[in-house]
GROMACS .gro file of C-alpha atoms in nm:
model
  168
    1UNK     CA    1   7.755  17.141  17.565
    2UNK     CA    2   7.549  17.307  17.849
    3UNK     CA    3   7.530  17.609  17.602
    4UNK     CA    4   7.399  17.472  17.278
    5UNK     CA    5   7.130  17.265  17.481
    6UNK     CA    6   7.041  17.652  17.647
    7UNK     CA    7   7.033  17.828  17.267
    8UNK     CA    8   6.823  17.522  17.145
    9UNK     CA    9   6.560  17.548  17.474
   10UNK     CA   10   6.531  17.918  17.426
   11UNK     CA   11   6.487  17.848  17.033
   12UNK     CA   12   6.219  17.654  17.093
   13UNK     CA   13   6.044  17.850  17.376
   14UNK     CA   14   6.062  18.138  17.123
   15UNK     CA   15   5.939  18.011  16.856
   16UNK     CA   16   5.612  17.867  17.082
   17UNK     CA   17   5.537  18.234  17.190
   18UNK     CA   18   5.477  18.324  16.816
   19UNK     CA   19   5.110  18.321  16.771
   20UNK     CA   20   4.953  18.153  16.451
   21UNK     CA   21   4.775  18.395  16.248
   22UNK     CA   22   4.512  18.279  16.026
   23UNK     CA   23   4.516  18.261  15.701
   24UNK     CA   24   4.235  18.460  15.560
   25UNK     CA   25   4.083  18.381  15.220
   26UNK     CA   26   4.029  18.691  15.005
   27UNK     CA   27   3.727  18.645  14.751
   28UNK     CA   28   3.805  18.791  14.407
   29UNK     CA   29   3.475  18.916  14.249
   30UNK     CA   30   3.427  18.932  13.896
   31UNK     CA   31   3.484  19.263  13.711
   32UNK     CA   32   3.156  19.364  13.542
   33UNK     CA   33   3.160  19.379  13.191
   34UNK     CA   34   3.228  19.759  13.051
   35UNK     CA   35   2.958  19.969  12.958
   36UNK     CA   36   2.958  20.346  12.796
   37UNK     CA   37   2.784  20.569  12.548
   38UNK     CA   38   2.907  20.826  12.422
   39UNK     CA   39   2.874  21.128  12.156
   40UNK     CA   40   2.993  21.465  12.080
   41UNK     CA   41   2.967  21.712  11.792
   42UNK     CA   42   3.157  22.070  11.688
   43UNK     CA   43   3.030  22.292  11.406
   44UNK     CA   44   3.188  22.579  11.378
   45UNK     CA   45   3.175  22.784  11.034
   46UNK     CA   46   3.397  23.059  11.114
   47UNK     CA   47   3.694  22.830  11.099
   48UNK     CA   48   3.540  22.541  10.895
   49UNK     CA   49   3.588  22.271  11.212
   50UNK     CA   50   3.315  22.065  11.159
   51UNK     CA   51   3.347  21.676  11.323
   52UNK     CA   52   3.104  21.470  11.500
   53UNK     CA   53   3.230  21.141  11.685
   54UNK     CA   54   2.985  20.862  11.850
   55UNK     CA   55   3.077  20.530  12.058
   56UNK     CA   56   2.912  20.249  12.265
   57UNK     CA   57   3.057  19.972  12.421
   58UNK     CA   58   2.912  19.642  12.587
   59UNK     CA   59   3.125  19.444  12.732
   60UNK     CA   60   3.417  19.357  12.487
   61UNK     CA   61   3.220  19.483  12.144
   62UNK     CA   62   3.270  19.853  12.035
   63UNK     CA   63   3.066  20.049  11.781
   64UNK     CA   64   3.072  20.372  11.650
   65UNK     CA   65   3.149  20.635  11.350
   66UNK     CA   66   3.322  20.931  11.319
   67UNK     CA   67   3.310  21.223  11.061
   68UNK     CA   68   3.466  21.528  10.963
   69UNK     CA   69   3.510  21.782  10.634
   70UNK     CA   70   3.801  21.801  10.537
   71UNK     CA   71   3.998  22.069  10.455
   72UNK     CA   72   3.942  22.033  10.062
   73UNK     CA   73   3.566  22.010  10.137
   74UNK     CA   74   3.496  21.624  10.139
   75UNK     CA   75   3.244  21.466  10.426
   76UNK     CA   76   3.488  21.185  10.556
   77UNK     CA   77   3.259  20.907  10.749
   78UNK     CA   78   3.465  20.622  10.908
   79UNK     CA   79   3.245  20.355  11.116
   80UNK     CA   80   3.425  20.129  11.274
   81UNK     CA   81   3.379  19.810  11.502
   82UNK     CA   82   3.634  19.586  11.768
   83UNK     CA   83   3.545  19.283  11.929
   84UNK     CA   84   3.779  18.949  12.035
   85UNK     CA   85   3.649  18.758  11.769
   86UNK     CA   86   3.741  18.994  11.485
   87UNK     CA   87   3.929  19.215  11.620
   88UNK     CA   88   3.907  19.636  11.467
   89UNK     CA   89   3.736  19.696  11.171
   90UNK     CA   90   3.684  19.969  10.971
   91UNK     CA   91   3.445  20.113  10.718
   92UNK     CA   92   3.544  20.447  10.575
   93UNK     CA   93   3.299  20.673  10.318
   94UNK     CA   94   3.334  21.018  10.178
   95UNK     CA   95   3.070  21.270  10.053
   96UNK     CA   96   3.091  21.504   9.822
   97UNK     CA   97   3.359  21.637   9.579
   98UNK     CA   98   3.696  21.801   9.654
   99UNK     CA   99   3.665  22.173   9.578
  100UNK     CA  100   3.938  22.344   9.342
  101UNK     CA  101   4.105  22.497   9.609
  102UNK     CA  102   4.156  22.439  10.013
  103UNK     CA  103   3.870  22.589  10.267
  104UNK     CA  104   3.971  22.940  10.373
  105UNK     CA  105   4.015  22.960  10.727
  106UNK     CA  106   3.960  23.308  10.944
  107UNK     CA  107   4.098  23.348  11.241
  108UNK     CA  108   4.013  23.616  11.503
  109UNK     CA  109   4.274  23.910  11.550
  110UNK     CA  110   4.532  23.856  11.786
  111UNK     CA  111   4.549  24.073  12.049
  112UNK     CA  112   4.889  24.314  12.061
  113UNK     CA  113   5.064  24.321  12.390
  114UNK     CA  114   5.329  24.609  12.437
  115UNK     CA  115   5.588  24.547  12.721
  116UNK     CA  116   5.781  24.766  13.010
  117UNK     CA  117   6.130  24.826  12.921
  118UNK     CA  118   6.348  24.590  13.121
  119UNK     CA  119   6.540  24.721  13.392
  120UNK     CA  120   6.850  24.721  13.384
  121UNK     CA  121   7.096  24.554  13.605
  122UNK     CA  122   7.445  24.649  13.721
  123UNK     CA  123   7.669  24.450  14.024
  124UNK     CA  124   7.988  24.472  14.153
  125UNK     CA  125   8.111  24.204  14.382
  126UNK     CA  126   8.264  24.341  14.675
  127UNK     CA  127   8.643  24.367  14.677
  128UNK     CA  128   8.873  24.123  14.908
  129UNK     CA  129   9.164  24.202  15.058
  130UNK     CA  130   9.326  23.884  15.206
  131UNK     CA  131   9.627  23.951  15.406
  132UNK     CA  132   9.866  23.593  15.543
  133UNK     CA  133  10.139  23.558  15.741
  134UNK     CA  134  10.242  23.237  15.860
  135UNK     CA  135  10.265  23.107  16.191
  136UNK     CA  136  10.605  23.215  16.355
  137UNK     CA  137  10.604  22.907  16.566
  138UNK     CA  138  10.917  22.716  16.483
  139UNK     CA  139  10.992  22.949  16.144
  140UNK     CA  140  11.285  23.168  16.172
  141UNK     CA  141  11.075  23.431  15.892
  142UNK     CA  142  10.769  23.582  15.804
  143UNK     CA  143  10.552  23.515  15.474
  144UNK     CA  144  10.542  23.806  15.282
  145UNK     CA  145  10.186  23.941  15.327
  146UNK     CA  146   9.998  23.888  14.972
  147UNK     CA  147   9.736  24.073  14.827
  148UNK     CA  148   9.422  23.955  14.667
  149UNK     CA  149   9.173  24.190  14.463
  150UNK     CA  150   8.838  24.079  14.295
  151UNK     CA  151   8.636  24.275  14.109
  152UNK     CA  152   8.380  24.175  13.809
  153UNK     CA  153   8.302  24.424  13.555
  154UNK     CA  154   7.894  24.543  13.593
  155UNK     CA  155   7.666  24.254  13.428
  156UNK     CA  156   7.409  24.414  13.127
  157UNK     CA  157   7.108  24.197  13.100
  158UNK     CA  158   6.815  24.277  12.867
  159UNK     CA  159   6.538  23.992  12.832
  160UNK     CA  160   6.285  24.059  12.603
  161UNK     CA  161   5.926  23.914  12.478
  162UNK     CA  162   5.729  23.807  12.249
  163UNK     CA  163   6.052  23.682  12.068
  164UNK     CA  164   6.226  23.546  12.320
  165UNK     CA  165   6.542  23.676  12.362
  166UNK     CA  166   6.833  23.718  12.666
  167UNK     CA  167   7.106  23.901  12.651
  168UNK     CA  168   7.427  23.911  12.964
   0.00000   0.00000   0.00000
């Protein structure tokens, strides 16, 4: 009896000793609505990549347009709009007249590379000779000593590039 009346007192004194910490109150602040602008444009004849691409946003509304030729020569124009209300919209235009066949595209040279010649490789894992006998303790004979040989034939590897290829 003497011992739960001790393990409730020290229960008690324990749980006194804890300090109270205070409950702090963390203030959320509002996000600020979103606001960007942005725009960017590529025209580059050599390989006919011509596109242009605009955007602004205030708060949950976006606006903007983007355009590009396509590859049989039309002006594509798409504007587009997205909001809560309405949700994405699109508006999409094209310019011009397909020509009779596909833009030609050039492309720059590519530059040759010529590579070393691999090395090759050759290895030979070391031979083992393992000799046992067993223990004569309490063994009126001797294990007849065996002998154990390993050898691997030499490895040929090649790799070679551009096409990747590996060879073993």
């Amino acid at each position: 009896m003497a011992a739960k009346f001790v393990a409730i007192l020290s229960l008690a004194v324990a749980a006194s000793a804890i300090p109270l910490v205070p409950v702090a109150k963390v203030a959320y602040e509002p996000e600020a609505p979103a606001h960007y602008e942005f725009q960017y444009s590529v025209e580059d004849h050599h390989t006919g990549d011509i596109k242009s691409q605009r955007e602004s946003r205030s708060g949950d509304a976006v606006h903007g347009s983007y355009s590009l030729v396509q590859p049989d020569g039309v002006h594509r124009i798409v504007e587009y709009t997205s909001d809560k209300e309405h949700g994405f919209n699109a508006i999409v235009r094209y310019e011009g007249h397909p020509t009779e066949a596909p833009q030609k595209v050039a492309y720059a040279p590519v530059a040759k590379v010529a590579y070393a010649p691999v090395a090759k490789v050759a290895y030979a894992a070391p031979v083992a000779k393992v000799a046992y006998a067993a223990p004569v303790a309490k063994l009126a004979y001797a294990a007849p000593v065996a002998k154990v040989a390993y050898s691997t034939a030499p490895a040929h590897v090649t790799f070679s590039s551009p096409i990747i290829s590996y060879h073993h």
